[in-house]
Short mmCIF file of C-alpha atoms (C1' of nucleotides) in Angstrom, two decimals:
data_model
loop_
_atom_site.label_atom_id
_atom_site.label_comp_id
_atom_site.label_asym_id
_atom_site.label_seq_id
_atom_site.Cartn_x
_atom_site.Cartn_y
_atom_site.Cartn_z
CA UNK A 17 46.78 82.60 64.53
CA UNK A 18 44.77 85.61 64.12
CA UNK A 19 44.53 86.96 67.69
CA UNK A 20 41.07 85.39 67.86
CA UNK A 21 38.88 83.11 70.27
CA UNK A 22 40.37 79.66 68.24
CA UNK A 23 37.09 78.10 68.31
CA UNK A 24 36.86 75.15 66.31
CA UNK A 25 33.90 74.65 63.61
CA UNK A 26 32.67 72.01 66.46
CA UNK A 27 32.69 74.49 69.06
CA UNK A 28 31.16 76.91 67.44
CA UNK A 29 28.20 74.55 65.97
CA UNK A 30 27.44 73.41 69.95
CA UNK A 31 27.41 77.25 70.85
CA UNK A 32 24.65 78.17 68.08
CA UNK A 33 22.69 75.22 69.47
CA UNK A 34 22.77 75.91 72.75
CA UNK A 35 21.04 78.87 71.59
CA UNK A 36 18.86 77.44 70.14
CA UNK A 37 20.17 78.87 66.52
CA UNK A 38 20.31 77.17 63.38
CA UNK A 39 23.87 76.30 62.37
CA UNK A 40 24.43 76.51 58.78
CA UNK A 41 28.02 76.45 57.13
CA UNK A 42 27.49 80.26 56.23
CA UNK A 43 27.00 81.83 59.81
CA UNK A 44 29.57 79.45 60.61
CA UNK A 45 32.10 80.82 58.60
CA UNK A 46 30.72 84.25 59.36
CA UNK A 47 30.80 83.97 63.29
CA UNK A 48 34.53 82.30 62.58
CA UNK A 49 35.45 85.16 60.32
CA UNK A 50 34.56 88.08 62.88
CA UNK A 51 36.20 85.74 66.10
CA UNK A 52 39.50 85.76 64.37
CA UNK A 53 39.88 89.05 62.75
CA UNK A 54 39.81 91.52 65.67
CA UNK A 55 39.64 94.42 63.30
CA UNK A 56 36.56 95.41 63.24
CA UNK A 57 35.50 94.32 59.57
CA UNK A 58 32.50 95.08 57.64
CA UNK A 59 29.69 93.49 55.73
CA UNK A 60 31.81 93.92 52.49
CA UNK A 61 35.87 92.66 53.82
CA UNK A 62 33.82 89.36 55.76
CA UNK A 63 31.42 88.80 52.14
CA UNK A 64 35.29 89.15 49.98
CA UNK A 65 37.27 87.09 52.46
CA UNK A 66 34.59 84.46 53.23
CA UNK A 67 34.41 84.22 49.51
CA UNK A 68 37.77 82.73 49.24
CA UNK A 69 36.68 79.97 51.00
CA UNK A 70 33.58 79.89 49.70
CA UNK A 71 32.86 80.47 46.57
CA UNK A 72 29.01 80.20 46.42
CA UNK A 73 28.49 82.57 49.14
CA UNK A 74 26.33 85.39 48.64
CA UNK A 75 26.26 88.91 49.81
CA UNK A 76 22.93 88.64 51.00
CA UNK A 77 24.05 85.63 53.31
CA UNK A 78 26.39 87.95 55.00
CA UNK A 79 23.96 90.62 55.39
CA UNK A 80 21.42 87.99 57.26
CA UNK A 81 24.10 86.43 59.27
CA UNK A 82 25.73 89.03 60.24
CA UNK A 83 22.36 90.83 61.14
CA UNK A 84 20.96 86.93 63.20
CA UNK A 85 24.34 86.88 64.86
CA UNK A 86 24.12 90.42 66.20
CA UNK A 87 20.74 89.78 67.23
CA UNK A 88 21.58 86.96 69.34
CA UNK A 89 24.74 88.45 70.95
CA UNK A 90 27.32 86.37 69.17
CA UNK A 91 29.02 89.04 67.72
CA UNK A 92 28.62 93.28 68.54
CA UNK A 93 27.90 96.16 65.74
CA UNK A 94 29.87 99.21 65.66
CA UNK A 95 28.30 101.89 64.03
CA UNK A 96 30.97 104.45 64.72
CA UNK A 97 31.69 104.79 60.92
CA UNK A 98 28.50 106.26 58.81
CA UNK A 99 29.75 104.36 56.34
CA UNK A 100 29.41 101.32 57.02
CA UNK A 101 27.96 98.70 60.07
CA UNK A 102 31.36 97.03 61.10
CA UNK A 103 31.50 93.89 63.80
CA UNK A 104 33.11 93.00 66.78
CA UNK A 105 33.84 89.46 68.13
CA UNK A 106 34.43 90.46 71.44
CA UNK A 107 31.15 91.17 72.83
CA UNK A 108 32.43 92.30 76.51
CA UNK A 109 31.48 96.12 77.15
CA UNK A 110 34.31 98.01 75.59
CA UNK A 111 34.88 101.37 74.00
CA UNK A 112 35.84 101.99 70.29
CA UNK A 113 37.79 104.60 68.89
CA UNK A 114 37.54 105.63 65.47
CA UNK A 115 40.54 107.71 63.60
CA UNK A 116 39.59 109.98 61.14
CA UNK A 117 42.72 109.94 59.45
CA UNK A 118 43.84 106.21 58.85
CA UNK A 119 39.93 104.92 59.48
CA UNK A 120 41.42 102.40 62.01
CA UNK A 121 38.92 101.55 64.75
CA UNK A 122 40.68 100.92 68.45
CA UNK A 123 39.14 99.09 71.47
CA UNK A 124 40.13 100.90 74.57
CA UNK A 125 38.40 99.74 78.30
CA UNK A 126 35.26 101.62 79.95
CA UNK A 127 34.06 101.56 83.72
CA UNK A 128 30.97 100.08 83.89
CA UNK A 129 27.87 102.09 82.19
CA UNK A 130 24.90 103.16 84.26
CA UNK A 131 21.48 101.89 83.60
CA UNK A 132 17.94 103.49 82.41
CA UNK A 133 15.20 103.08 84.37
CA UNK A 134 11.84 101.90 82.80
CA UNK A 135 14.01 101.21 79.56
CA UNK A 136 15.12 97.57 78.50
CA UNK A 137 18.41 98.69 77.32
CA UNK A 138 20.12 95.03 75.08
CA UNK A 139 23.19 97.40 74.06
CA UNK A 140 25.57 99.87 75.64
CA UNK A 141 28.52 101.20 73.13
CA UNK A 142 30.96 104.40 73.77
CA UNK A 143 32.15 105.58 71.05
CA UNK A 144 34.89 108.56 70.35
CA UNK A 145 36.68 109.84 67.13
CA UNK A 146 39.72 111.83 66.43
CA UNK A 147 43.22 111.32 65.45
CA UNK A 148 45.40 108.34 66.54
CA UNK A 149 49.17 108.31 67.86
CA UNK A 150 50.31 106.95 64.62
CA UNK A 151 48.66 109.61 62.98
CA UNK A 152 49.64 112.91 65.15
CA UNK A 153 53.37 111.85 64.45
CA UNK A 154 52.93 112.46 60.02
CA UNK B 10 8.16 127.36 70.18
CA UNK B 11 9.85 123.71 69.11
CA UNK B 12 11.87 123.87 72.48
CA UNK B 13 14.54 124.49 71.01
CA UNK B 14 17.19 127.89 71.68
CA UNK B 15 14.94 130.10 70.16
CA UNK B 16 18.18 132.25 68.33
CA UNK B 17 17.07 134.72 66.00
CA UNK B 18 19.03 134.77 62.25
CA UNK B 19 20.73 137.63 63.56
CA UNK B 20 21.95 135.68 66.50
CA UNK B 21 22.87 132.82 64.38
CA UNK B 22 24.82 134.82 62.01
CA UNK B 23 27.08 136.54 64.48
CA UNK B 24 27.65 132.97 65.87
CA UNK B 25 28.74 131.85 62.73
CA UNK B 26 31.02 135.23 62.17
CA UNK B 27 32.91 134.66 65.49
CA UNK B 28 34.14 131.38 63.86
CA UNK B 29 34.89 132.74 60.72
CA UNK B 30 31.98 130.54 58.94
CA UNK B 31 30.95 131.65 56.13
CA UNK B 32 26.86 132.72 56.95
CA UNK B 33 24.82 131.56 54.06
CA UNK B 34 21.24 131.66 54.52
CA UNK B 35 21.25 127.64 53.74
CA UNK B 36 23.86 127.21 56.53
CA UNK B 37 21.80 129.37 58.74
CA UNK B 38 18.27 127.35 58.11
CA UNK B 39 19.86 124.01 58.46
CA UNK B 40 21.51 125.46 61.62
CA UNK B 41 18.06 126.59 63.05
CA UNK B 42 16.35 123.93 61.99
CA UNK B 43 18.05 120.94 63.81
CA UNK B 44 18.21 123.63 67.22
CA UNK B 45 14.46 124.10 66.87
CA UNK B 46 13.56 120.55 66.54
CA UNK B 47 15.18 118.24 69.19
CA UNK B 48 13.77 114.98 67.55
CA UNK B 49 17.53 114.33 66.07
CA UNK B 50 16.52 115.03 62.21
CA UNK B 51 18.42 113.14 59.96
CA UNK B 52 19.56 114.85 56.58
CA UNK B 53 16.37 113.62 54.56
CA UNK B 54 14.43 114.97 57.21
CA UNK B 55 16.05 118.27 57.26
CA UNK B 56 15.69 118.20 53.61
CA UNK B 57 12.06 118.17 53.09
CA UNK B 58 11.42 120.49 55.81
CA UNK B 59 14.16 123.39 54.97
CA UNK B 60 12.44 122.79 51.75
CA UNK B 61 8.98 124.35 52.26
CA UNK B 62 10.48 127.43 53.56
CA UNK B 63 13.52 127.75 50.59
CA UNK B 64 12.00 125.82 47.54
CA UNK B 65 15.36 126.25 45.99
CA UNK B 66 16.99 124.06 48.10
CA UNK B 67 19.48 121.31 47.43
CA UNK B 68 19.79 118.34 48.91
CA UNK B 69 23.45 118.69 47.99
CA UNK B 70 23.93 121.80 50.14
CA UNK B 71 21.87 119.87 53.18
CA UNK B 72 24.67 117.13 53.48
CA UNK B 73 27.47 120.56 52.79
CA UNK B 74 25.97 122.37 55.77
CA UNK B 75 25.52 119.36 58.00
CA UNK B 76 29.12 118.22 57.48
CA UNK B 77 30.56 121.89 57.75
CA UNK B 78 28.48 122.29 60.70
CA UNK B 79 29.54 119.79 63.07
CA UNK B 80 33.05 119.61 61.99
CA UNK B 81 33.34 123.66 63.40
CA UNK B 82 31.28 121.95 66.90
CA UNK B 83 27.89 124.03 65.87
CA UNK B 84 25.89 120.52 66.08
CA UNK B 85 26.66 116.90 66.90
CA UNK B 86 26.08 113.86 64.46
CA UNK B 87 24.68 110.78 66.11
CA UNK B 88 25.48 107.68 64.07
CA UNK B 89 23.52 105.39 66.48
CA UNK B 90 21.26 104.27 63.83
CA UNK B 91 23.19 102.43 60.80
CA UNK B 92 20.60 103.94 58.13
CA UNK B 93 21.29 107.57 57.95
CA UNK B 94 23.39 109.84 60.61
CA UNK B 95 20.83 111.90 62.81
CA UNK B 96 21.78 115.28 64.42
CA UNK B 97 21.37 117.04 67.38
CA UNK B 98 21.53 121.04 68.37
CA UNK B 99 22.50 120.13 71.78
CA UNK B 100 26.48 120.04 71.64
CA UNK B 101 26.76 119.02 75.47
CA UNK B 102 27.86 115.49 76.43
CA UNK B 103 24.79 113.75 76.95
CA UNK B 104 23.60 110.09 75.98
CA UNK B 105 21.39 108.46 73.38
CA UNK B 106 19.06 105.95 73.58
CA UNK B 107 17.47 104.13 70.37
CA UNK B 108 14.76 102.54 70.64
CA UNK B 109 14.63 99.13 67.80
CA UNK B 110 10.78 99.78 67.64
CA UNK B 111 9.98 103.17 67.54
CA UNK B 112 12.86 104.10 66.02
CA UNK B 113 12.36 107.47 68.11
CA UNK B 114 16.31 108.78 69.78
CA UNK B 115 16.24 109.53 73.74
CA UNK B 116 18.52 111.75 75.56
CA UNK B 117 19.32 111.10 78.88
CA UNK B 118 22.70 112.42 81.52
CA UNK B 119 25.81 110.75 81.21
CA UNK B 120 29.04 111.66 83.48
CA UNK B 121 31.89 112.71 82.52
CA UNK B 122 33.92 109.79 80.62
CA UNK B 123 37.67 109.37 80.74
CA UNK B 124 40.05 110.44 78.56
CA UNK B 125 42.82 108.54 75.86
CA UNK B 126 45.84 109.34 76.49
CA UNK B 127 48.02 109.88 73.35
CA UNK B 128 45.18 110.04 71.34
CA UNK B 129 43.32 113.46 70.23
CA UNK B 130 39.97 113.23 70.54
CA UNK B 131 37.30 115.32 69.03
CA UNK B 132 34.19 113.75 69.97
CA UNK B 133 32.96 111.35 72.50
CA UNK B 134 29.22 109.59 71.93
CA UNK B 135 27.43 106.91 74.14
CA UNK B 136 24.61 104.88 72.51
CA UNK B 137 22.15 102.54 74.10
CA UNK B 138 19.71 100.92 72.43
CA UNK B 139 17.09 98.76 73.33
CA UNK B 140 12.96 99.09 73.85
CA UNK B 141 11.41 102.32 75.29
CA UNK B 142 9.14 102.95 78.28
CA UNK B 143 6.47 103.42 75.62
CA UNK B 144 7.35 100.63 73.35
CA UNK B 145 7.35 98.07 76.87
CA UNK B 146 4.09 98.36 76.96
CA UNK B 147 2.27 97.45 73.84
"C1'" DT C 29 36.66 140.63 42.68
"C1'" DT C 30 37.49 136.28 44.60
"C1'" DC C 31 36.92 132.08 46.26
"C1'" DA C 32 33.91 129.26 48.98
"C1'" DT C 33 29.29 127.61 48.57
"C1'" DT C 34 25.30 126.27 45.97
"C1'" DG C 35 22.45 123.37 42.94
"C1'" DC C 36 21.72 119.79 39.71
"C1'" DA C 37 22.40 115.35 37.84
"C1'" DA C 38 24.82 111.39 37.90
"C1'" DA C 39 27.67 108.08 40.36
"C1'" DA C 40 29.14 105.34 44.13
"C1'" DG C 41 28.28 102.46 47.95
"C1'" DT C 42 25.72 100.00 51.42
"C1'" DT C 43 21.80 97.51 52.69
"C1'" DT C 44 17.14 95.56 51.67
"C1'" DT C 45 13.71 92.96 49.12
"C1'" DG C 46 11.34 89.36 46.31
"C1'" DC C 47 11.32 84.93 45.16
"C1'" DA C 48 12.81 80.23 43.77
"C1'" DC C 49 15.67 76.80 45.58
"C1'" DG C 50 18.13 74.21 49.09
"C1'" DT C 51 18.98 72.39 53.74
"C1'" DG C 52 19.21 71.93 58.94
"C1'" DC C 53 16.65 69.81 62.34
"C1'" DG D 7 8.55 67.42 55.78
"C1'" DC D 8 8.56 72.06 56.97
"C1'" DA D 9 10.16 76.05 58.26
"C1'" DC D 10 13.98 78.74 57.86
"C1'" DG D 11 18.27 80.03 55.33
"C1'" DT D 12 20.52 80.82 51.01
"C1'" DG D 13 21.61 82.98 46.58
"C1'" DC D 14 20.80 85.95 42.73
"C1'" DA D 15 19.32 90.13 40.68
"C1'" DA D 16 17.10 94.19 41.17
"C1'" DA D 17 15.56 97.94 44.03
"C1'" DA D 18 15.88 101.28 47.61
"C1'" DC D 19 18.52 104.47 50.11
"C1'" DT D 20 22.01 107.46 51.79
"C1'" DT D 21 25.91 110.01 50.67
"C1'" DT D 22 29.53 111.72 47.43
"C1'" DT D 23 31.32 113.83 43.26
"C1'" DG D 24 31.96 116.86 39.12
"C1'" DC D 25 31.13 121.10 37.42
"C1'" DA D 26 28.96 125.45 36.08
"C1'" DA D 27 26.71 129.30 38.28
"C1'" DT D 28 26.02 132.21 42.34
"C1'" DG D 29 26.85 135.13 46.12
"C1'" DA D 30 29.23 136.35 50.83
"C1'" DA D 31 33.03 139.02 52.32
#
DNA sequence: TTCATTGCAAAAGTTTTGCACGTGC
DNA sequence: GCACGTGCAAAACTTTTGCAATGAA
């Protein structure tokens, strides 16, 4: 196991449609991919591991699914890291920490965010940086 | 006035000494550029602007002074839009709103937000996005 | 003088786009 | 069947890098 949601592909298929959103093998895999790595992974790591299983798949593909999953709340961006948009399966309000020695993005818990009037606010994230306990310690 | 802290380059450049950084006159436009406009420039924007004033400029020494300048705490990057990494003169915790049509960045009061223990941190950011008052209606 | 910073061009990397083809519903 | 998704290559962008020249302290 990968520390992950353990969805089957059935499960997963009934929870696009209930949406209402078209379940093709790709975002499949995608969705899968993101549920079951909870390390915050990135267009590129999901298009190279995906691949493996895959072989046709296309970077664009990732790009669009990953981009129609966010949009529909199956999955959250982080864009803590300039470099790159990474994702996060776990879609419950949490905080992320990014390390700017070892890159390593952390999940940590955060009270409940206030709200904006007169604004339609779809997405609350907290982000902090800095340097991790691993890293203090070298 | 561009409502921002209105510091003369004499102002800026004792700022700068206190900290040991080294004054430049490139550090010190970038500098009073993003505290003069509040509109979160990204480094493109700075670019083009800085520009008009010091034709010489590089876009090279744009992305040097940005970096230099918020690692020593003289501005704050906001990565809340995955294209390019804005920046803002205010260094205060405060939030940010993006709004998916506009594109325009909102601040608005946050309180004060917990701390990590065992890890250092440098930087704490809070990012909502969502649709604007404006936006709503149209 | 010295060493950090600048400026230019080129490279690296991520994300988007255009368009023909394929496929879920 | 039709609209939407996919896949490929190329384009568009942002940011970084290498290196010689410049200038702040």
């Amino acid at each position: 196991m990968h520390g992950g949601d353990g969805l089957k592909t059935q499960e997963i298929i009934s929870l696009f449609k209930e949406k209402n959103f078209r379940a093709t093998p790709q975002r499949v895999a995608v969705f899968d991919y993101v549920h079951e790595h909870r390390t915050h992974p990135d267009a590129a790591e999901i298009y190279e591991e995906v691949k493996k299983q895959y072989p046709a798949f296309s970077k664009t593909t990732v790009y669009n699914a990953l981009s129609a999953l966010a949009e529909n709340g199956f999955i959250m961006p982080v864009t803590i890291d300039s470099l790159s948009v990474h994702y996060d399966g776990n879609t419950k309000m949490h905080g992320h920490f990014y390390c700017e020695k070892c890159k390593k993005i952390y999940d940590f818990e955060v009270q409940e965010q206030s709200e904006l009037e007169n604004f339609t606010v779809k997405q609350k994230a907290i982000y902090y940086r800095g340097i991790c306990p691993c890293c203090k310690n070298t």
